[in-house]
């Protein structure tokens, strides 16, 4: 019989990173505000949370991240100018971001890792389960990963991570999960996790991607978690403890994702994400695809 667990309504989005891979563009502009076509990457992430029913969003920020707050706030001067011009289409786009969700912000202070960033959410989250969405991973809205993860949490309790199978030579770039199969084909039970292992030491090819649904018990574990890889408090290390001791905050399950994911944390993948999304746009796609075919044929 399916167990009943508390409904999830809160999303946490860590956004305190420095974005060093995109310097000098991120010297004064948060990497989360870099546009993917004509919308900042962070808005895609907030929209995903809202689509999954999470309308209470806490963003973990840091110094020089004020543009994130401004983007999800009202801009009365710009709205007034667009109203006077009668530009209803652009006015709707401007207002869309401020009407998405109830937004909250807290500063991380010292950048001590993803685990520390998640721990900063404890006063806001309290004892409720919650989702964590990393801004570098954009999940195509046609592939409802987060909704599926919430369903698994509601069925099994505990915490749920998003997993994707990657090539063995790439596993050192990710947290990696040791897993056992379950009756559901896309769900596995996580028995162990390790942060960025060498390929020879990896327990599987299942990489953790940037979506988590967490039991509030993770906070107590994070408070006791020592700095790990890179001298940072790793969320993976805390989840490893939960996977080994279910009494702490329930089991850890994984949803194996085979859908469309765009990695905007890498410069090459960021460009590929823009091309893919632009090609699929009704307003841009036809002309852009035609130009792209000509460019590849004639110039490459």
mmCIF file of C-alpha atoms in Angstrom, residues 137 139 145 148-149 159-166 171 174-181 185-194 203-213 236 239 252-259 261:
data_model
loop_
_atom_site.group_PDB
_atom_site.id
_atom_site.type_symbol
_atom_site.label_atom_id
_atom_site.label_comp_id
_atom_site.label_asym_id
_atom_site.label_seq_id
_atom_site.Cartn_x
_atom_site.Cartn_y
_atom_site.Cartn_z
ATOM 1 C CA UNK A 137 21.036 21.867 -15.397
ATOM 2 C CA UNK A 139 15.514 20.028 -17.955
ATOM 3 C CA UNK A 145 11.695 14.789 -14.189
ATOM 4 C CA UNK A 148 8.381 12.019 -11.215
ATOM 5 C CA UNK A 149 10.850 12.497 -8.357
ATOM 6 C CA UNK A 159 15.101 11.417 -0.361
ATOM 7 C CA UNK A 160 15.277 11.093 -4.144
ATOM 8 C CA UNK A 161 18.115 11.996 -6.514
ATOM 9 C CA UNK A 162 18.094 12.361 -10.286
ATOM 10 C CA UNK A 163 20.440 9.974 -12.076
ATOM 11 C CA UNK A 164 21.642 9.813 -15.654
ATOM 12 C CA UNK A 165 23.811 7.146 -17.219
ATOM 13 C CA UNK A 166 27.050 8.621 -18.599
ATOM 14 C CA UNK A 171 31.902 9.795 -14.339
ATOM 15 C CA UNK A 174 29.812 13.890 -11.232
ATOM 16 C CA UNK A 175 28.646 12.406 -7.992
ATOM 17 C CA UNK A 176 28.132 8.692 -8.609
ATOM 18 C CA UNK A 177 25.595 6.239 -7.147
ATOM 19 C CA UNK A 178 25.728 2.553 -6.309
ATOM 20 C CA UNK A 179 22.227 1.214 -6.956
ATOM 21 C CA UNK A 180 19.848 -1.726 -6.701
ATOM 22 C CA UNK A 181 16.934 -2.231 -9.091
ATOM 23 C CA UNK A 185 11.938 0.393 -14.259
ATOM 24 C CA UNK A 186 12.982 4.023 -13.872
ATOM 25 C CA UNK A 187 13.513 3.870 -10.097
ATOM 26 C CA UNK A 188 16.518 2.433 -8.259
ATOM 27 C CA UNK A 189 17.415 2.214 -4.602
ATOM 28 C CA UNK A 190 20.646 4.046 -3.837
ATOM 29 C CA UNK A 191 22.949 2.063 -1.564
ATOM 30 C CA UNK A 192 25.954 4.374 -1.693
ATOM 31 C CA UNK A 193 27.304 7.572 -3.236
ATOM 32 C CA UNK A 194 30.751 8.975 -3.945
ATOM 33 C CA UNK A 203 30.448 1.899 -8.419
ATOM 34 C CA UNK A 204 28.372 2.471 -11.572
ATOM 35 C CA UNK A 205 27.896 4.774 -14.552
ATOM 36 C CA UNK A 206 24.926 6.488 -12.879
ATOM 37 C CA UNK A 207 25.755 10.160 -12.382
ATOM 38 C CA UNK A 208 23.824 12.493 -10.107
ATOM 39 C CA UNK A 209 22.449 15.462 -12.029
ATOM 40 C CA UNK A 210 21.168 18.671 -10.495
ATOM 41 C CA UNK A 211 17.777 17.683 -9.106
ATOM 42 C CA UNK A 212 17.078 16.430 -5.581
ATOM 43 C CA UNK A 213 13.983 15.881 -3.451
ATOM 44 C CA UNK A 236 26.735 13.809 -1.796
ATOM 45 C CA UNK A 239 23.254 11.574 1.170
ATOM 46 C CA UNK A 252 17.466 7.236 -0.772
ATOM 47 C CA UNK A 253 16.033 6.405 -4.190
ATOM 48 C CA UNK A 254 17.064 7.497 -7.635
ATOM 49 C CA UNK A 255 15.018 8.306 -10.730
ATOM 50 C CA UNK A 256 16.915 7.340 -13.873
ATOM 51 C CA UNK A 257 16.407 10.164 -16.363
ATOM 52 C CA UNK A 258 16.594 9.519 -20.100
ATOM 53 C CA UNK A 259 15.076 12.794 -21.303
ATOM 54 C CA UNK A 261 18.894 17.906 -20.398
#
